[in-house]
Coordinates of C-alpha atoms in Angstrom, one line a residue:
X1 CA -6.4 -12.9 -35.8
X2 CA -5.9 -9.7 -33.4
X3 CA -9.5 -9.9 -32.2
X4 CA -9.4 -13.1 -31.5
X5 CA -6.2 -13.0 -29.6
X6 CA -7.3 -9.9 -27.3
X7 CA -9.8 -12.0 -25.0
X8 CA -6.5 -15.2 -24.2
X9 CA -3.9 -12.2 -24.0
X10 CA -6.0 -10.4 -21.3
X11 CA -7.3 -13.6 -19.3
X12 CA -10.9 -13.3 -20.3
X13 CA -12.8 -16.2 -19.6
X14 CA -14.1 -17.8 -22.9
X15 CA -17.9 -18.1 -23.8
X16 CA -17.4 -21.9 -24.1
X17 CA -16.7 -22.4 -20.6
X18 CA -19.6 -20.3 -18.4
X19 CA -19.9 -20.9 -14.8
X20 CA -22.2 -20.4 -12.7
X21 CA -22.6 -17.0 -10.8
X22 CA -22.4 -18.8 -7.3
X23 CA -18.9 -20.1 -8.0
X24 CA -17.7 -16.6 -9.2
X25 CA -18.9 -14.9 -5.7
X26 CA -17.3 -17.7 -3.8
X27 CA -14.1 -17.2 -6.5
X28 CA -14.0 -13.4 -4.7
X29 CA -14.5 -14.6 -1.4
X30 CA -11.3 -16.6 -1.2
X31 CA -9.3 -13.7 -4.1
X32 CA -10.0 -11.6 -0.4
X33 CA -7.7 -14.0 2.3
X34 CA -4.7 -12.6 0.3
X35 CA -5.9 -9.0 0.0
X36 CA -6.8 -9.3 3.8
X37 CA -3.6 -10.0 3.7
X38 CA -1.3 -8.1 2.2
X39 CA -3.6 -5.2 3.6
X40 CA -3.2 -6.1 6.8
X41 CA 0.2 -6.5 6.8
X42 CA 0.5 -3.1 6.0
X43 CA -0.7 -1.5 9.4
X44 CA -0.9 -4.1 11.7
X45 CA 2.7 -3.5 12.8
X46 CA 2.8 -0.1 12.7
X47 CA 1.1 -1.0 16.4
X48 CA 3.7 -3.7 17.5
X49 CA 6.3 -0.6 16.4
X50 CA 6.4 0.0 20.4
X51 CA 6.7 -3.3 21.3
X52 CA 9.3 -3.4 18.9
X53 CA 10.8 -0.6 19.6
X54 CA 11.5 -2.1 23.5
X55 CA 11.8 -5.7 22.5
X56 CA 14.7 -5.1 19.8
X57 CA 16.1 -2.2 20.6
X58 CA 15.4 -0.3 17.6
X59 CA 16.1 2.8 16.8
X60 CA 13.8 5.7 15.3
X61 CA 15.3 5.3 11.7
X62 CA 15.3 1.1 11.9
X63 CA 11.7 1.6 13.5
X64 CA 10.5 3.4 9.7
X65 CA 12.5 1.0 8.0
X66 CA 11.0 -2.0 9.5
X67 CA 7.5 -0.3 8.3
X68 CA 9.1 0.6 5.4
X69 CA 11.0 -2.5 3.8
X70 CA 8.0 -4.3 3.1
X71 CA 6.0 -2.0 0.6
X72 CA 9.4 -0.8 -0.8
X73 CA 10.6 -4.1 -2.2
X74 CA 6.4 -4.5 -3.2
X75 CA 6.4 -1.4 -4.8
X76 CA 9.7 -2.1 -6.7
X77 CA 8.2 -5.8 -8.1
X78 CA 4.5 -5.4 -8.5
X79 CA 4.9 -5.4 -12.2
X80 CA 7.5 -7.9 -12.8
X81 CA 5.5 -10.3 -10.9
X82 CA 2.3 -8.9 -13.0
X83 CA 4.4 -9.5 -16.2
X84 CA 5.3 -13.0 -14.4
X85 CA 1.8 -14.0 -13.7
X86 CA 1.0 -13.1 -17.4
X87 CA 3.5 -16.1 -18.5
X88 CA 3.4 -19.1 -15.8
X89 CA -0.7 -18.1 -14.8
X90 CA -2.1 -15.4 -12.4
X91 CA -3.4 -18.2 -10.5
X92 CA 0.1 -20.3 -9.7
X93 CA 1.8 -16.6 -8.8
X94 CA -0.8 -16.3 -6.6
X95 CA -0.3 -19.7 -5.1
X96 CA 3.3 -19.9 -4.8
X97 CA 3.1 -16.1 -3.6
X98 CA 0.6 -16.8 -0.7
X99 CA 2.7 -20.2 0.1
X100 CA 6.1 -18.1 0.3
X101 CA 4.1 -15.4 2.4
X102 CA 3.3 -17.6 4.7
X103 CA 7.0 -19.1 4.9
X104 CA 8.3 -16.1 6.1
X105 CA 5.6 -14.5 8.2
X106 CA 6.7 -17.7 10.3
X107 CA 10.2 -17.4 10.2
X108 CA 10.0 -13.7 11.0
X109 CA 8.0 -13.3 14.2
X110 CA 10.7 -15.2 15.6
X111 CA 13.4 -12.3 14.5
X112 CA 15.9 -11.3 17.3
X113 CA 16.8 -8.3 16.2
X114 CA 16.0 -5.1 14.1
X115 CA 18.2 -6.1 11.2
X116 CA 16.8 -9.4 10.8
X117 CA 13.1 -8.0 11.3
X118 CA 14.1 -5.5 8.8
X119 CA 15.1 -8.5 6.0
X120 CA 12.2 -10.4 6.8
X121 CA 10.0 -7.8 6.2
X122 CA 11.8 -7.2 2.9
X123 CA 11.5 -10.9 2.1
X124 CA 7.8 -10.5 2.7
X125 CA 7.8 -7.8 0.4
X126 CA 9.2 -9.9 -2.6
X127 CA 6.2 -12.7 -2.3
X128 CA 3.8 -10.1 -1.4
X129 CA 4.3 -8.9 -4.9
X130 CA 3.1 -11.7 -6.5
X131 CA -0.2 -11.4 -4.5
X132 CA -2.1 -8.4 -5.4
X133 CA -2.0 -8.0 -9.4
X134 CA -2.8 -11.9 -9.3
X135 CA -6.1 -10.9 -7.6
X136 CA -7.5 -8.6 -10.0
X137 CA -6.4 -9.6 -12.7
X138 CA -8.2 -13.2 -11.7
X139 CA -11.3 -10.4 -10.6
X140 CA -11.0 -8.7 -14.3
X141 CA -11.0 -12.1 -15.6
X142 CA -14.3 -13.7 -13.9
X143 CA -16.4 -10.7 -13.7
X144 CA -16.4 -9.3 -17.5
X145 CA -19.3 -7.7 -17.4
X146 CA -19.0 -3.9 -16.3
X147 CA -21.8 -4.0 -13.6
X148 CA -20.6 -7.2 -11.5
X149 CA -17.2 -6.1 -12.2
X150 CA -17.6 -3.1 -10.7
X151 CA -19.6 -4.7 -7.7
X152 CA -16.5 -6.8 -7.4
X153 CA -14.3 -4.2 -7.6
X154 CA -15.8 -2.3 -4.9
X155 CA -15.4 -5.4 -2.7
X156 CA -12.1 -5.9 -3.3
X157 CA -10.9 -2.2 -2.5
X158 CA -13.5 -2.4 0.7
X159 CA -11.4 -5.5 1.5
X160 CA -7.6 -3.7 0.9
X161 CA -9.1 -0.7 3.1
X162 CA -11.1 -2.2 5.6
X163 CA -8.5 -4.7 6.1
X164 CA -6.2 -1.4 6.9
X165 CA -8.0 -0.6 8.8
X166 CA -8.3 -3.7 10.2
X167 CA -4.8 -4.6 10.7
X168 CA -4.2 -2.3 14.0
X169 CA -7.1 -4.0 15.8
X170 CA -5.8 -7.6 15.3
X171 CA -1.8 -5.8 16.2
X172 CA -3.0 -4.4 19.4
X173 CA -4.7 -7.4 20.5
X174 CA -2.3 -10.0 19.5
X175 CA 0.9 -7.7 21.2
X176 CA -1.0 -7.5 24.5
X177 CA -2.0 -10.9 24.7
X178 CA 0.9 -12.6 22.9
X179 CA 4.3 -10.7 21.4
X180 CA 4.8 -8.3 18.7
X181 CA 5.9 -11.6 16.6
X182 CA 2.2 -12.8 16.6
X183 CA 1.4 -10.2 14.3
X184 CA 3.3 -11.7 11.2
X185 CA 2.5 -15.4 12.4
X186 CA -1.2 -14.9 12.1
X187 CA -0.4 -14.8 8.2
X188 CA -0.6 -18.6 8.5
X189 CA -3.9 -19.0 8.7
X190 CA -5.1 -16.6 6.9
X191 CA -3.9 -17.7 3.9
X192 CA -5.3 -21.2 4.6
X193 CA -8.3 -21.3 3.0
X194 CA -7.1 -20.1 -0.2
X195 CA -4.6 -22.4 -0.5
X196 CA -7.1 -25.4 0.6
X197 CA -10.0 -24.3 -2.0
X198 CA -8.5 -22.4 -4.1
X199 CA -7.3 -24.3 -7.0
X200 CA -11.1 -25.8 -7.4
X201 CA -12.8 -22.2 -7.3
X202 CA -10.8 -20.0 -8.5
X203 CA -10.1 -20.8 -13.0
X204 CA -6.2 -19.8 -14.2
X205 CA -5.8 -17.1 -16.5
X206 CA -2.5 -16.5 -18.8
X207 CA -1.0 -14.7 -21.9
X208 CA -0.5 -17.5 -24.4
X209 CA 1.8 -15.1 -26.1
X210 CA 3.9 -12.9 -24.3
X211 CA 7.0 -10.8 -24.9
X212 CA 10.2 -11.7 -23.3
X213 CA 10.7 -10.6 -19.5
X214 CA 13.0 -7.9 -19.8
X215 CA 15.4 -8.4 -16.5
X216 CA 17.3 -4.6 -16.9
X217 CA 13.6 -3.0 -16.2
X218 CA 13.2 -5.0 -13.4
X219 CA 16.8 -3.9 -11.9
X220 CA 15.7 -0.6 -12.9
X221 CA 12.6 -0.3 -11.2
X222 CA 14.0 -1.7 -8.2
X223 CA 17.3 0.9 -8.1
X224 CA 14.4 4.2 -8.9
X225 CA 12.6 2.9 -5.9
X226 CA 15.3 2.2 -2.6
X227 CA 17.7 5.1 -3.4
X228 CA 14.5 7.9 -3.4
X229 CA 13.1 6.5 -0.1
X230 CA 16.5 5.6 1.6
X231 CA 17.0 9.8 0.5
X232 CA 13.8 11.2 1.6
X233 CA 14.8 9.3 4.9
X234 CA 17.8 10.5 5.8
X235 CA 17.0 13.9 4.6
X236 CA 13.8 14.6 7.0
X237 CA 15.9 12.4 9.6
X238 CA 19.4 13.9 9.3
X239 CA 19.1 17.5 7.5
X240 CA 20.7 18.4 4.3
X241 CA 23.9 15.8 3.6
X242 CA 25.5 15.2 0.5
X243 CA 25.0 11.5 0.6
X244 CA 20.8 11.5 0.3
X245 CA 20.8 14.1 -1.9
X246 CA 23.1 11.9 -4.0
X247 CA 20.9 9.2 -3.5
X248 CA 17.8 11.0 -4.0
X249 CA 19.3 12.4 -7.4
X250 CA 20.2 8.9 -8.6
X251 CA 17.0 7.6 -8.4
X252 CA 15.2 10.0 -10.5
X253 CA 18.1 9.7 -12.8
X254 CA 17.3 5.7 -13.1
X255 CA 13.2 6.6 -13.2
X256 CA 14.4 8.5 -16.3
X257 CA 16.7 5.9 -18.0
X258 CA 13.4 3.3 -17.0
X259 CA 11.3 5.3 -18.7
X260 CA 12.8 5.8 -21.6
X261 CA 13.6 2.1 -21.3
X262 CA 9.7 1.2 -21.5
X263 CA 9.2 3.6 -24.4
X264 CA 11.9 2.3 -26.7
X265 CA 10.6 -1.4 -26.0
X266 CA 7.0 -0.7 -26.8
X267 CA 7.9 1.4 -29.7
X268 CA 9.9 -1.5 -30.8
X269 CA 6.8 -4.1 -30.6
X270 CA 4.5 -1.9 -32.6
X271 CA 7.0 -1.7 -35.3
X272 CA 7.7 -5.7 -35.0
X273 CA 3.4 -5.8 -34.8
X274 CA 3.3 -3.3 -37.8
X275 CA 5.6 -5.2 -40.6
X276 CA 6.4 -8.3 -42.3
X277 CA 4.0 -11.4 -42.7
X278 CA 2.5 -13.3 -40.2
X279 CA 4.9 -16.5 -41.5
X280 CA 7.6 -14.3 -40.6
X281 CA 6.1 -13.1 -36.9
X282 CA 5.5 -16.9 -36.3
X283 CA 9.8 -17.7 -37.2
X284 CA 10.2 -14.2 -35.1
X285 CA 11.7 -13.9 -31.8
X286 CA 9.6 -13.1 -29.5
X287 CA 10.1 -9.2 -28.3
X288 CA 11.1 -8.5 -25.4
X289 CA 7.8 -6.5 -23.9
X290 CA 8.3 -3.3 -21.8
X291 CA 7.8 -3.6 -17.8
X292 CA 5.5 -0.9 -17.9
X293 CA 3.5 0.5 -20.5
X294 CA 4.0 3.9 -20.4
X295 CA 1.4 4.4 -22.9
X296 CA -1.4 4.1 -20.2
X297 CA -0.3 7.1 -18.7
X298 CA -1.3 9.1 -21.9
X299 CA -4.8 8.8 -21.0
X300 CA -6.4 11.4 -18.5
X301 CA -8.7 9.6 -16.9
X302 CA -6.2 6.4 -16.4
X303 CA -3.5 9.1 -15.0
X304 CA -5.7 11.0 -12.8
X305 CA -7.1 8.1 -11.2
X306 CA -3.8 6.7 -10.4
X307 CA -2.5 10.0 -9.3
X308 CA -5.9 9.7 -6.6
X309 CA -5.0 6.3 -5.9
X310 CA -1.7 7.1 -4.5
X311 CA -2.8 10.3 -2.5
X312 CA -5.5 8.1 -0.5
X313 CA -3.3 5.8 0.6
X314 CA -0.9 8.3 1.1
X315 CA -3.0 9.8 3.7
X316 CA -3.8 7.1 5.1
X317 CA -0.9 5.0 5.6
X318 CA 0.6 8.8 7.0
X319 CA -2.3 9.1 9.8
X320 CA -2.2 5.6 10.9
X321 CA 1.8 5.7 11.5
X322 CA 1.5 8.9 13.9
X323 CA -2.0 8.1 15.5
X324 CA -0.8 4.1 16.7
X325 CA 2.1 6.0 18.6
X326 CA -0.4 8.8 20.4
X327 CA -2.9 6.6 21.5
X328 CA -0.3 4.0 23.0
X329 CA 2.2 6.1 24.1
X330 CA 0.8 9.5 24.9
X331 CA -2.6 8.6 25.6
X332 CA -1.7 5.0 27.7
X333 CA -4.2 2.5 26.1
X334 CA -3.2 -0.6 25.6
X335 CA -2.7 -1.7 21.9
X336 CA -5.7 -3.7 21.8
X337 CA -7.7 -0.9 23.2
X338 CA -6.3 1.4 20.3
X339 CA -6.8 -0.9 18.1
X340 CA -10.7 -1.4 18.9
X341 CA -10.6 2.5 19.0
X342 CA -10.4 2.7 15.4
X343 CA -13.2 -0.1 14.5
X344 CA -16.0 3.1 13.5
X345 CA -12.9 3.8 11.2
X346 CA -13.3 0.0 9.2
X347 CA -17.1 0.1 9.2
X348 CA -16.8 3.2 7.2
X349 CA -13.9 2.8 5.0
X350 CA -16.0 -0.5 3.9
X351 CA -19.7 0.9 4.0
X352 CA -18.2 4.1 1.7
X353 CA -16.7 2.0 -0.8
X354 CA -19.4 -0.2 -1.6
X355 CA -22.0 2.8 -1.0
X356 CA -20.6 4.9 -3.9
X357 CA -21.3 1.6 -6.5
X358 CA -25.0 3.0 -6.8
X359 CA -23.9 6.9 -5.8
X360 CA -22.1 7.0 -9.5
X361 CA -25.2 6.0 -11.8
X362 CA -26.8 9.3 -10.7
X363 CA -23.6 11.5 -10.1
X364 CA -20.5 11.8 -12.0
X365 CA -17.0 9.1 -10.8
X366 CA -14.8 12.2 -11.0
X367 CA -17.0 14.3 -8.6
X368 CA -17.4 11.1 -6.6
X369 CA -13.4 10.7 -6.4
X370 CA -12.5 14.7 -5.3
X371 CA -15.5 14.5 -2.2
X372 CA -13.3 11.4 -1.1
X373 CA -10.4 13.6 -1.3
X374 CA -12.1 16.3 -0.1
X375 CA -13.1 14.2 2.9
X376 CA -9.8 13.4 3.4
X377 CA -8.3 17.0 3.4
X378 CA -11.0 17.5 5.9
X379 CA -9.9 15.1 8.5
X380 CA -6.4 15.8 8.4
X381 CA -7.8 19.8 8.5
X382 CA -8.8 18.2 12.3
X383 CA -5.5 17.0 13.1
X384 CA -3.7 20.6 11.7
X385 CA -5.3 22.8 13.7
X386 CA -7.0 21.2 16.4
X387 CA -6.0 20.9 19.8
X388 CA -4.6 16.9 20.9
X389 CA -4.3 17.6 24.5
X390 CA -7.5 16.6 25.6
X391 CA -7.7 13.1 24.6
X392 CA -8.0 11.3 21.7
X393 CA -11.4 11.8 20.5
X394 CA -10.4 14.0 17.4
X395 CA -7.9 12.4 16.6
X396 CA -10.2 9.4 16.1
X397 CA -13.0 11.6 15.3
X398 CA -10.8 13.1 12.3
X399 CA -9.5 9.0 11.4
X400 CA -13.4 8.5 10.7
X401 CA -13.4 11.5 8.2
X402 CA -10.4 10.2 6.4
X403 CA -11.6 6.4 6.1
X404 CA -14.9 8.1 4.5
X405 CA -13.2 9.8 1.9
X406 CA -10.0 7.0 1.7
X407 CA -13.2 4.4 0.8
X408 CA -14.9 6.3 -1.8
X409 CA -12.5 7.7 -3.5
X410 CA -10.1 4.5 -4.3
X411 CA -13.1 2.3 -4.7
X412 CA -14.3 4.4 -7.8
X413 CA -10.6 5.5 -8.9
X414 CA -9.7 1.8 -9.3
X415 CA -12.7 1.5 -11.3
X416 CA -11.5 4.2 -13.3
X417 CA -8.2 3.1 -13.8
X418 CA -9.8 -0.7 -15.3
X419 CA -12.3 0.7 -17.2
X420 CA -9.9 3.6 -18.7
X421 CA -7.2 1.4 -20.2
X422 CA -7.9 -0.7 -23.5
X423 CA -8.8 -4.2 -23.1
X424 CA -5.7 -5.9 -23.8
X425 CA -3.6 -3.6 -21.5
X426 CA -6.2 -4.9 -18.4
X427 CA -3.2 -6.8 -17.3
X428 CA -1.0 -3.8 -17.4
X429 CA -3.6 -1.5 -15.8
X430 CA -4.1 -3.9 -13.0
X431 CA -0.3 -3.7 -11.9
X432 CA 0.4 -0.2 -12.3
X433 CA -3.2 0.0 -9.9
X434 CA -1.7 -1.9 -7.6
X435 CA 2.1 -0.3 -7.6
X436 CA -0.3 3.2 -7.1
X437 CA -1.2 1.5 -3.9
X438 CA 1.7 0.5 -2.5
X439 CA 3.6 3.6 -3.6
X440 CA 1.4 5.3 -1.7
X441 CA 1.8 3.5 1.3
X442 CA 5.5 3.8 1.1
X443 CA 5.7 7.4 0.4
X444 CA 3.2 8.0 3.5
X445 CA 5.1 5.8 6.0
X446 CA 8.7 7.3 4.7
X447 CA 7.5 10.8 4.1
X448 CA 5.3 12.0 6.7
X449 CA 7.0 9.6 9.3
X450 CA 10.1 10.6 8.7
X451 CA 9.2 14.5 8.7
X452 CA 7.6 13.1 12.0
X453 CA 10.7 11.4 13.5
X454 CA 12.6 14.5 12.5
X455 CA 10.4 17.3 13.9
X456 CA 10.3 15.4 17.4
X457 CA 14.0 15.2 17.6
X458 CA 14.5 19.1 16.6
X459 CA 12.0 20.1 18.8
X460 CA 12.5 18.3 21.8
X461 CA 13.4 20.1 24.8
X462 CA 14.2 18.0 27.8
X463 CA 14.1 19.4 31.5
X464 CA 17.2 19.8 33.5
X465 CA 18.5 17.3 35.5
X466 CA 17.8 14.2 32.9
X467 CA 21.0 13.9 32.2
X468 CA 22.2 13.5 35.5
X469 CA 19.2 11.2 36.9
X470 CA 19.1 8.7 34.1
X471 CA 21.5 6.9 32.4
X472 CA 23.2 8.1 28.7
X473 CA 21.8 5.3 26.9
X474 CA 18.3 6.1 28.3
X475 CA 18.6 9.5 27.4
X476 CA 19.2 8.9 24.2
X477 CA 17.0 6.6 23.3
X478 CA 14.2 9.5 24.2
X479 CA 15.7 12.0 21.6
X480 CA 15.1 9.3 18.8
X481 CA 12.0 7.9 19.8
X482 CA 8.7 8.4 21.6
X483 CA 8.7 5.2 22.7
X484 CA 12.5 5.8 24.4
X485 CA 11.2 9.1 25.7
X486 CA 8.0 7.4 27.4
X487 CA 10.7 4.5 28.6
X488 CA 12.6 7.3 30.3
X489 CA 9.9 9.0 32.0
X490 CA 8.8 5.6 33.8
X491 CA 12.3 5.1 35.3
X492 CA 12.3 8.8 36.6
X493 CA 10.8 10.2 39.9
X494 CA 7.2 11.4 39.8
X495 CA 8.1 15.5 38.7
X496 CA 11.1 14.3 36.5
X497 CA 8.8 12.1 34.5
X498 CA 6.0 14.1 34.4
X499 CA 8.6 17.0 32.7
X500 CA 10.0 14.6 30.1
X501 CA 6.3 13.2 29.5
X502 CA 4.8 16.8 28.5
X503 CA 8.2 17.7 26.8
X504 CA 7.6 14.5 24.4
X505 CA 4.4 15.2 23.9
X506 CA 4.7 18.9 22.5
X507 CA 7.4 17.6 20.5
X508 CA 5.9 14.8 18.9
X509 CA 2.7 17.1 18.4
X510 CA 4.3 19.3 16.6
X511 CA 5.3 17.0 14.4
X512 CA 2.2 15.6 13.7
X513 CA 0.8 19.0 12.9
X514 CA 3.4 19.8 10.6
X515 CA 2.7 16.4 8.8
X516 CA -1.1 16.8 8.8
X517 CA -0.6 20.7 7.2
X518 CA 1.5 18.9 4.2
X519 CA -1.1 16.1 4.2
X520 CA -4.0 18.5 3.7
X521 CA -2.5 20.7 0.9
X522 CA -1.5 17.0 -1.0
X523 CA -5.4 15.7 -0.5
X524 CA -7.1 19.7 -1.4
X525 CA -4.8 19.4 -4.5
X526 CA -5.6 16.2 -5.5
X527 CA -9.4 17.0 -5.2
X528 CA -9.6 20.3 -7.0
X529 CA -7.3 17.8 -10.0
X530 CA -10.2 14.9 -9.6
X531 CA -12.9 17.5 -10.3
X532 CA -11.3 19.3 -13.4
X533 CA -10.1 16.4 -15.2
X534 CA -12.6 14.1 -14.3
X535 CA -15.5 16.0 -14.8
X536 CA -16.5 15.0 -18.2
X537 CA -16.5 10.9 -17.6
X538 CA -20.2 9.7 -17.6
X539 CA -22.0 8.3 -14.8
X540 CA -22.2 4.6 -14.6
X541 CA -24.8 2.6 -16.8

C-alpha cells in the first residue's frame, strides 16, 4: 500500500495515461507566463521607484516597503498555498492565483497614494503565492525522468532569472512612455495565455490524502516573517530603538515556537503512520500535517542548496535595487535606456543556466554551484572597490558578472534541492525552493536597501545656503531620498545644484560600497560552504 500511494501523494503522472513529449514542452511553455510573472514583478518596479517616489510622494522607508510588501507576504504563504495546492490541485491554485494576480495588478496601477500602493502590492503578494510551487510541482509532475527534468528545470530558473532581469527593461520603457502604473497593468496580459490554454495542456496533480491544514503554522509563519523585516528596517533606517529590536526579537522567538510546531506535528504523523491497523487508520482522523517539514533540512545537500538559493537572489535582488537609482538618477538615462542597459545582463543569466545542464555530467553540481557564487562575489568585488564616478560601465560591467554566477548557480542548486529530498516530500521540497527564493529577494531588498537608505542619510552633507534657497519640504525630501535630493538640485541655480548633486552622489556611493563589501563576504562564504559540502555529490548521469 505505501508504494503505491507515493506516486498519487507526490503528483506523479501515472503510466496509464502517457502523453506525448510535444504536449509536455508546450505544458512548460505556458508553466513560464506565471514565472515571467511573478519574476518580473519582482524588479520591474524597483525602476518606476522614482517615478513613484515623485508621483506619490513617498518617502525613503514607504519607497522599500512598496518593494518590500510584495515578497514579504510571498514569503510568509509560499507553503500554505503549496500545502493548499496539494488538497484542491496544483493546477486550480495556479488558476485562481494567476486570475486574482491579474485582479489586482489592475486595481493597483491605478493607486493614489503610497499607502494604497503599499496594500496592493501586499495583495499581490497573497495570490502571487499560489503561483510559483504550483509551477514546479506541475514541472516535477510531467517531467519524471531525471534528464528532461532537469532540462526543465533549467528552463524554468532561466525563466525566474531572466525574467529579473527582464523586469527593469519592460519598467523603464513602460514609465517613460506611459506611467509607473503601467508596470503592474502589463500583468494582464501576460497571464492571458495561461489562462486561455491552460486547462487543455497543462494535467492537474493532487494529494488524494492529505493531512489537515494546520491554520496556527500558517499565523506563525506569517508573524516570523513581518516583525524581522519591519526590524531590520527601522534599525539600518533609524539606529538602535527599542521598538525594532523588540520586533526583531519576537520574530525569532515565533521562528522558534514554528519550528518546534512543525517537529511535534511530523513526529506525531509517524507515530499515527507507525501503529494500529490499517482498519483503524481508515476510521482515523486525518492528522493535521506540519507546514513545513523540517526533516528536509536534515539533509546536507538539500540544506546547502537552499542556503545557495537564497544568497543568489540575495545578491541579486540587492544590486538591482541600488544600480536602478544610479543609472536614473545619478547617471540621467531615462528608465527605458537603463533598462536596455542591463539586456547583456538577461542573455547571460539565461545562457548560464541552461549552459551548466551539460557542464555538470563532466564536473561535479557542488563545484558548479560555488563558481556561481564565486562569480557573484566577484562582481560585487567591482562595485566594492571600484571607482563609480566615471559612468556606469562597471557598474554594468560588474551586473554581467553577477547574472553569470546568479544563473548557474540557482539553476543547478534547484536541481539539487529536487533531487535531494525523497520522493514523496517533492511537494514539500518544491515550496521550501521557492520560499528560498523569495526570502532571498526580501532579505536583499530590506537589507542592503535599507543599509543603503541609511548610509545616504548619515552621510549626506548638504552645501550652505540650501536651506535658505529652497523650501523645508524640499529639503527634506533630499535627506530621505535620492530621488528628493536630485528633485532639489533641479529647482536650484546652476552652482547650488551642481553642490547638492555631487553631495548626493558621494553619499549615496558610499552606501552602495558599504552594501556591496557585506554582499561580497555573504557570496565568498557561501562559495567556500558550496565547495566543502557539496563536493562529494556525483556528476549528473
Amino acid at each position: 500500500m505505501r508504494t503505491t500511494s507515493i506516486p498519487a501523494a507526490t503528483g506523479a503522472r501515472p503510466a496509464s495515461a502517457p502523453r506525448a513529449p510535444w504536449r509536455d514542452w508546450l505544458a512548460l511553455s505556458l508553466l513560464m507566463f506565471p514565472v515571467l510573472l511573478v519574476a518580473v514583478d519582482n524588479t520591474a518596479l524597483t525602476f518606476a521607484l522614482p517615478a513613484i517616489a515623485r508621483s506619490l510622494d513617498a518617502s525613503g522607508v514607504e519607497l522599500l516597503w512598496i518593494v518590500d510588501a510584495y515578497p514579504l507576504v510571498l514569503a510568509g504563504l509560499l507553503v500554505a498555498m503549496g500545502s493548499l495546492g496539494d488538497r484542491i490541485g496544483r493546477r486550480r491554485l495556479l488558476f485562481i492565483g494567476s486570475t486574482g494576480f491579474a485582479a489586482v495588478s489592475a486595481v493597483t496601477a491605478f493607486a493614489p497614494s503610497a499607502e494604497w500602493l503599499i496594500a496592493g502590492r501586499a495583495g499581490l503578494g497573497f495570490f502571487g503565492a499560489m503561483l510559483m510551487p504550483s509551477t514546479l510541482s506541475l514541472i516535477r509532475n510531467i517531467f519524471p525522468e531525471p534528464n528532461r527534468r532537469r532540462l526543465a528545470v533549467a528552463i524554468w530558473a532561466a525563466g525566474f532569472s531572466g525574467g529579473a532581469a527582464l523586469g527593469p527593461i519592460f519598467g523603464g520603457w513602460l514609465v517613460e512612455h506611459f506611467w509607473w502604473g503601467a508596470v503592474l497593468l502589463v500583468a494582464v496580459p501576460i497571464i492571458l495565455p495561461l489562462l486561455a490554454l491552460g486547462v487543455f495542456l497543462i494535467p492537474e496533480s493532487r494529494d488524494p490524502n492529505p493531512g489537515r491544514v494546520d491554520v496556527p503554522s500558517i499565523a506563525l509563519s506569517l508573524l516570523v516573517m513581518v516583525p524581522v523585516v519591519y526590524g531590520i528596517k527601522e534599525l539600518a533606517t533609524h539606529g538602535l530603538s527599542l521598538v525594532p529590536l523588540a520586533a526583531i526579537g519576537f520574530g525569532l522567538l515565533m521562528g522558534y515556537v514554528f519550528i518546534r510546531r512543525q517537529q511535534a506535528l511530523l513526529r506525531d504523523g509517524q507515530e499515527l503512520r507507525g501503529t494500529g491497523t490499517a482498519a483503524a487508520h481508515t476510521a482515523a482522523p486525518r492528522p493535521t500535517a506540519p507546514l513545513l517539514d523540517v526533516s528536509l533540512f536534515g539533509n546536507r545537500v538539500f540544506s546547502t542548496a537552499i542556503t545557495a538559493n537564497v544568497l543568489a537572489l540575495f545578491s541579486f535582488n540587492g544590486f538591482i535595487l541600488f544600480l536602478a537609482q544610479h543609472l536614473q538618477l545619478l547617471e540621467g538615462q531615462s528608465p527605458s535606456e537603463s533598462g536596455v542597459a542591463m539586456v547583456p545582463a538577461l542573455i547571460a543569466t539565461v545562457a548560464a543556466g541552461l549552459l551548466v545542464v551539460p557542464l555538470v555530467r563532466t564536473v561535479r553540481p557542488g563545484f558548479v554551484v560555488a563558481g556561481g557564487l564565486l562569480l557573484s562575489a566577484t562582481g560585487y568585488g567591482l562595485v566594492a572597490f571600484g571607482d563609480h564616478g566615471n559612468g556606469p560601465a562597471l557598474l554594468l560591467a560588474a551586473l554581467l558578472i553577477l547574472c553569470l554566477g546568479v544563473g548557474a548557480a540557482e539553476t543547478i542548486s534547484n536541481d539539487l534541492i529536487l533531487g535531494a529530498a525523497p520522493a514523496e516530500k517533492s511537494g514539500a521540497a518544491a515550496a521550501i525552493s521557492e520560499t528560498g527564493y523569495e526570502v532571498g529577494s526580501l532579505l536583499g531588498t530590506a537589507i542592503l536597501g535599507s543599509i543603503l537608505t541609511a548610509s545616504y542619510q548619515g552621510n549626506l552633507r548638504l552645501p550652505d545656503g540650501v536651506a535658505e534657497a529652497a523650501p523645508a519640504e524640499g529639503v527634506a525630501q533630499a535627506r530621505e531620498t535620492l530621488a528628493g535630493a536630485v528633485d532639489l538640485a533641479q529647482a536650484l541655480p546652476g552652482p547650488l545644484a551642481e553642490a547638492v548633486t555631487a553631495a548626493a552622489r558621494a553619499a549615496f556611493d558610499s552606501g552602495v560600497h558599504v552594501t556591496a563589501a557585506i554582499a561580497l563576504v555573504l557570496m565568498a562564504g557561501a562559495s567556500v560552504l558550496a565547495a566543502v559540502v557539496l563536493r562529494k555529490v556525483p556528476t549528473a548521469k
